[in-house]
Short mmCIF file of C-alpha atoms in Angstrom, two decimals:
data_model
loop_
_atom_site.label_atom_id
_atom_site.label_comp_id
_atom_site.label_asym_id
_atom_site.label_seq_id
_atom_site.Cartn_x
_atom_site.Cartn_y
_atom_site.Cartn_z
CA MET A 1 202.05 -42.63 61.09
CA SER A 2 204.17 -45.26 62.84
CA SER A 3 207.49 -44.57 63.78
CA VAL A 4 208.45 -46.85 60.94
CA ILE A 5 207.26 -46.27 57.45
CA ALA A 6 208.22 -49.06 54.50
CA HIS A 7 209.47 -47.29 51.65
CA ARG A 8 207.72 -48.36 48.27
CA GLY A 9 207.36 -51.59 50.44
CA ALA A 10 209.72 -53.90 51.52
CA ARG A 11 212.09 -52.71 48.45
CA GLN A 12 215.27 -54.26 49.61
CA GLN A 13 213.73 -57.95 49.08
CA ALA A 14 210.92 -57.25 46.43
CA ALA A 15 210.45 -54.89 43.31
CA GLU A 16 209.28 -51.83 44.52
CA ASN A 17 205.77 -50.19 44.67
CA THR A 18 204.23 -53.57 43.93
CA LEU A 19 201.62 -55.80 45.71
CA ARG A 20 204.19 -58.07 46.63
CA ALA A 21 206.20 -55.50 48.26
CA MET A 22 203.54 -54.34 50.43
CA THR A 23 202.73 -57.87 51.40
CA LEU A 24 206.37 -58.64 52.30
CA ALA A 25 206.26 -55.36 54.25
CA ALA A 26 203.27 -56.27 56.19
CA GLU A 27 204.83 -59.83 56.81
CA GLN A 28 207.95 -58.05 58.15
CA GLY A 29 205.62 -56.29 60.87
CA ALA A 30 205.10 -52.68 59.05
CA ARG A 31 202.19 -51.15 59.78
CA TRP A 32 202.14 -48.38 56.96
CA VAL A 33 203.97 -48.12 53.70
CA GLU A 34 204.90 -44.94 51.37
CA LEU A 35 203.96 -45.72 47.76
CA ASP A 36 204.23 -43.47 44.56
CA VAL A 37 201.53 -42.44 42.09
CA MET A 38 201.71 -41.34 38.40
CA LEU A 39 199.20 -41.65 35.39
CA THR A 40 199.29 -43.38 32.32
CA ALA A 41 198.94 -42.03 29.08
CA ASP A 42 195.22 -42.72 29.33
CA GLY A 43 194.75 -41.17 32.63
CA ILE A 44 195.14 -44.85 35.05
CA PRO A 45 196.62 -43.91 38.45
CA VAL A 46 199.06 -46.83 38.80
CA VAL A 47 201.82 -47.45 41.61
CA PHE A 48 205.37 -46.35 40.26
CA HIS A 49 207.99 -44.01 41.17
CA ASP A 50 210.52 -42.98 38.15
CA ARG A 51 209.70 -41.13 35.20
CA TYR A 52 211.33 -43.38 32.82
CA LEU A 53 210.85 -47.13 32.72
CA ASP A 54 214.62 -48.20 32.72
CA GLN A 55 214.08 -50.64 35.83
CA LEU A 56 211.20 -52.80 34.07
CA THR A 57 211.78 -55.68 31.60
CA ASN A 58 211.68 -54.33 28.02
CA GLY A 59 210.64 -51.01 29.67
CA TYR A 60 211.87 -47.84 27.52
CA GLY A 61 211.00 -44.40 27.40
CA GLU A 62 208.68 -42.45 30.01
CA LEU A 63 205.96 -43.83 31.68
CA ALA A 64 203.35 -41.04 30.72
CA SER A 65 203.64 -42.26 26.99
CA TYR A 66 202.39 -45.62 28.00
CA ARG A 67 198.81 -46.76 28.29
CA PHE A 68 197.95 -49.08 30.81
CA GLU A 69 197.03 -51.94 28.76
CA GLN A 70 200.96 -51.54 27.34
CA LEU A 71 202.47 -51.53 30.69
CA GLN A 72 200.65 -54.91 31.55
CA ARG A 73 203.01 -56.60 29.52
CA LEU A 74 206.16 -55.40 31.24
CA ARG A 75 207.43 -56.12 34.64
CA VAL A 76 209.37 -54.32 37.74
CA HIS A 77 212.78 -55.92 38.32
CA ALA A 78 213.43 -57.43 41.57
CA PRO A 79 216.25 -55.60 43.69
CA ILE A 80 220.05 -57.03 42.92
CA GLY A 81 220.61 -59.75 45.28
CA SER A 82 216.90 -60.88 45.72
CA ASP A 83 215.42 -64.45 44.94
CA ASP A 84 211.89 -62.92 44.25
CA GLN A 85 210.49 -62.83 40.79
CA ALA A 86 209.86 -59.66 38.78
CA GLN A 87 206.36 -58.10 39.28
CA PRO A 88 203.41 -56.45 37.45
CA ILE A 89 202.80 -52.48 38.08
CA PRO A 90 199.82 -52.26 40.15
CA THR A 91 196.99 -49.80 39.78
CA LEU A 92 196.21 -47.41 42.67
CA ALA A 93 192.95 -49.09 43.01
CA GLU A 94 194.70 -52.55 43.39
CA ALA A 95 197.30 -51.15 45.84
CA LEU A 96 194.23 -49.85 47.93
CA GLN A 97 192.55 -53.06 48.12
CA ARG A 98 195.54 -55.03 48.79
CA LEU A 99 196.38 -52.35 51.61
CA HIS A 100 193.05 -52.59 53.09
CA ALA A 101 193.25 -56.30 53.06
CA LEU A 102 196.38 -55.94 54.86
CA GLY A 103 195.41 -53.62 57.52
CA LEU A 104 198.09 -51.16 56.33
CA GLY A 105 198.36 -47.33 56.24
CA LEU A 106 199.54 -45.41 53.45
CA ASN A 107 201.75 -42.32 52.86
CA LEU A 108 200.68 -41.60 48.95
CA GLU A 109 202.99 -39.23 47.27
CA ILE A 110 201.60 -37.56 44.47
CA LYS A 111 204.52 -37.94 42.00
CA PRO A 112 203.38 -36.74 38.42
CA SER A 113 205.37 -38.28 35.58
CA THR A 114 205.69 -34.47 34.09
CA ARG A 115 205.35 -31.25 35.85
CA SER A 116 202.36 -30.16 34.14
CA LEU A 117 200.09 -33.10 35.43
CA TRP A 118 200.21 -32.36 39.21
CA ARG A 119 196.73 -31.76 38.91
CA GLU A 120 195.30 -34.51 36.91
CA THR A 121 197.23 -36.92 39.01
CA LEU A 122 195.93 -35.82 42.26
CA GLN A 123 192.05 -35.84 40.92
CA ALA A 124 192.15 -39.31 39.36
CA SER A 125 194.08 -40.63 42.40
CA LEU A 126 191.28 -39.01 44.76
CA ALA A 127 188.85 -40.22 42.42
CA VAL A 128 190.24 -43.92 43.00
CA ILE A 129 190.54 -43.17 46.83
CA GLN A 130 186.82 -42.35 46.92
CA GLN A 131 185.80 -45.46 45.38
CA SER A 132 187.96 -47.87 48.02
CA ALA A 133 187.46 -49.33 51.08
CA PRO A 134 188.91 -46.59 53.66
CA LEU A 135 192.19 -47.06 55.40
CA PRO A 136 194.59 -44.65 57.39
CA LEU A 137 196.09 -42.29 54.42
CA VAL A 138 197.80 -39.57 54.33
CA LEU A 139 198.86 -37.38 50.98
CA SER A 140 202.29 -35.94 50.29
CA SER A 141 204.16 -34.13 47.42
CA PHE A 142 206.93 -32.26 46.42
CA ARG A 143 204.41 -30.43 44.32
CA HIS A 144 202.71 -28.22 46.63
CA LYS A 145 200.36 -27.00 44.32
CA ALA A 146 199.13 -30.57 44.46
CA ILE A 147 198.86 -30.30 48.47
CA ALA A 148 196.93 -26.95 47.93
CA GLU A 149 194.48 -28.67 45.85
CA ALA A 150 194.09 -31.48 47.91
CA LEU A 151 193.17 -29.03 50.54
CA GLN A 152 190.31 -27.54 48.46
CA LEU A 153 189.31 -31.14 46.95
CA ALA A 154 189.38 -33.47 50.13
CA PRO A 155 190.55 -31.57 53.18
CA GLY A 156 189.84 -34.49 55.48
CA ILE A 157 192.78 -36.48 54.03
CA PRO A 158 195.68 -35.57 56.19
CA ARG A 159 198.70 -33.93 54.02
CA ALA A 160 202.29 -33.65 54.46
CA LEU A 161 205.10 -31.52 52.69
CA LEU A 162 207.86 -32.95 51.34
CA TRP A 163 211.36 -31.10 51.02
CA GLU A 164 214.68 -32.31 50.42
CA ARG A 165 215.96 -29.40 52.53
CA LEU A 166 213.93 -27.45 55.08
CA PRO A 167 213.28 -23.69 53.56
CA HIS A 168 213.06 -20.60 55.56
CA ASP A 169 209.60 -20.06 54.83
CA TRP A 170 208.59 -23.44 55.65
CA LYS A 171 206.32 -22.53 58.43
CA GLN A 172 204.22 -20.07 56.38
CA THR A 173 203.86 -22.82 53.90
CA ALA A 174 202.60 -25.41 56.17
CA LEU A 175 200.34 -23.07 58.20
CA LYS A 176 198.64 -22.10 54.60
CA LEU A 177 198.29 -25.50 53.70
CA GLU A 178 197.18 -26.65 56.91
CA VAL A 179 199.55 -29.87 56.70
CA ARG A 180 200.13 -32.05 59.71
CA ALA A 181 203.58 -32.96 59.20
CA ILE A 182 207.08 -32.16 57.15
CA HIS A 183 208.77 -34.90 55.57
CA LEU A 184 212.50 -34.33 55.04
CA ALA A 185 215.53 -35.87 53.39
CA GLU A 186 218.11 -37.52 55.97
CA PHE A 187 221.09 -36.24 54.41
CA ALA A 188 220.41 -32.12 54.98
CA LEU A 189 218.64 -32.80 58.23
CA ARG A 190 219.68 -30.87 61.47
CA ARG A 191 218.57 -31.24 65.01
CA TRP A 192 217.52 -27.59 65.28
CA GLN A 193 215.25 -28.07 62.71
CA VAL A 194 213.68 -31.21 64.40
CA ALA A 195 213.39 -29.14 67.52
CA GLU A 196 211.90 -26.13 65.62
CA ILE A 197 209.07 -27.77 63.65
CA ARG A 198 208.16 -29.95 66.53
CA ALA A 199 207.67 -26.87 68.84
CA SER A 200 205.69 -25.46 66.18
CA GLY A 201 202.99 -28.25 66.25
CA PHE A 202 204.04 -30.24 63.25
CA GLU A 203 205.62 -33.84 63.01
CA VAL A 204 208.75 -35.05 61.34
CA TYR A 205 209.34 -37.74 59.13
CA VAL A 206 212.68 -38.49 57.45
CA TYR A 207 213.85 -40.00 54.28
CA THR A 208 215.43 -42.44 53.22
CA VAL A 209 216.94 -44.16 56.59
CA ASN A 210 218.79 -47.34 55.97
CA SER A 211 221.40 -47.07 58.57
CA ILE A 212 220.07 -48.54 62.42
CA LYS A 213 222.87 -46.03 64.14
CA ARG A 214 221.59 -43.21 62.01
CA GLY A 215 217.61 -43.66 62.83
CA LYS A 216 218.80 -43.75 66.54
CA GLN A 217 220.30 -40.51 66.48
CA LEU A 218 217.12 -39.11 64.21
CA LYS A 219 214.93 -40.72 67.40
CA SER A 220 217.16 -38.91 69.81
CA TRP A 221 216.50 -35.82 67.94
CA GLY A 222 212.81 -36.15 68.57
CA VAL A 223 211.58 -37.18 64.66
CA ASN A 224 208.32 -39.37 64.99
CA GLY A 225 209.27 -41.80 62.15
CA VAL A 226 211.70 -42.51 59.24
CA PHE A 227 210.80 -44.03 55.71
CA THR A 228 213.22 -47.22 55.30
CA ASP A 229 213.96 -49.69 52.80
CA HIS A 230 214.73 -51.85 55.69
CA PRO A 231 211.60 -52.18 57.65
CA ALA A 232 212.42 -55.59 59.15
CA ALA A 233 216.07 -54.21 60.35
CA PHE A 234 214.42 -51.35 62.07
CA LEU A 235 211.30 -53.33 63.54
CA SER A 236 213.92 -55.57 65.19
CA GLN A 237 215.12 -52.94 67.69
CA PRO A 238 212.81 -52.36 70.61
CA GLU A 239 213.37 -48.71 70.39
CA TRP A 240 211.27 -48.96 66.66
CA THR A 241 208.75 -51.60 67.87
CA THR A 242 205.72 -50.02 66.10
CA ARG A 243 202.04 -50.27 66.49
CA GLN A 244 199.02 -49.17 64.06
CA VAL A 245 197.99 -45.51 64.94
CA ARG A 246 195.98 -42.92 63.32
CA ALA A 247 197.67 -40.45 61.20
CA TYR A 248 199.48 -38.63 62.69
CA GLY A 249 200.84 -40.36 66.03
CA GLU A 250 197.29 -40.61 67.73
CA PRO A 251 196.97 -44.51 69.07
CA LEU A 252 193.83 -46.41 67.86
#
């Protein structure tokens, strides 16, 4: 991926995980974005992060209990302090179409709205991906069963494992699931872990990094990239100047 990945789009200025946030990220110079996919009650993959609808206008309850037709009447709030308007929840198909038009790569996190929906969420997402115009794509998930299933159903799509803290058996899991990268939380990461992962032939991407100072430290440790809510701020720094690359790290 690129060294700077817009986390849920440019979510500090626009409603996260929306077409507006994706477009703004591209305008700020980002070449990759990270988005989350969930299923509605009628099985439509939509781009959304939270299990509950608290961040929506007039929303309540769980996303999994809403049909897509019902969700269309709701809007995602813009972040506090932003002059942007609330935005509709996009389908995954709409998001892929916009990203293709913008020339952006996508790290798609398979994020089932309930623990039991990981297979359905992955399968529905892959069906949409297969019917969409191609774009640089990486699948990641905290639900490692989904990554294992992705290996069987779509082995040509690069995969990444998500953890908050790196477990002792991380390497066995990564080799078994044939992933290309490890995605880890910023707060728990240690320098020796980055060195160990890189020495084992995997790439390291870190979430969610919003401090330029912390970003510089992580870059000095050898991380390949960061997920950030502030893509414009990072891309204004010479050391973070990004270019479009294939997943993972291979220049076009």
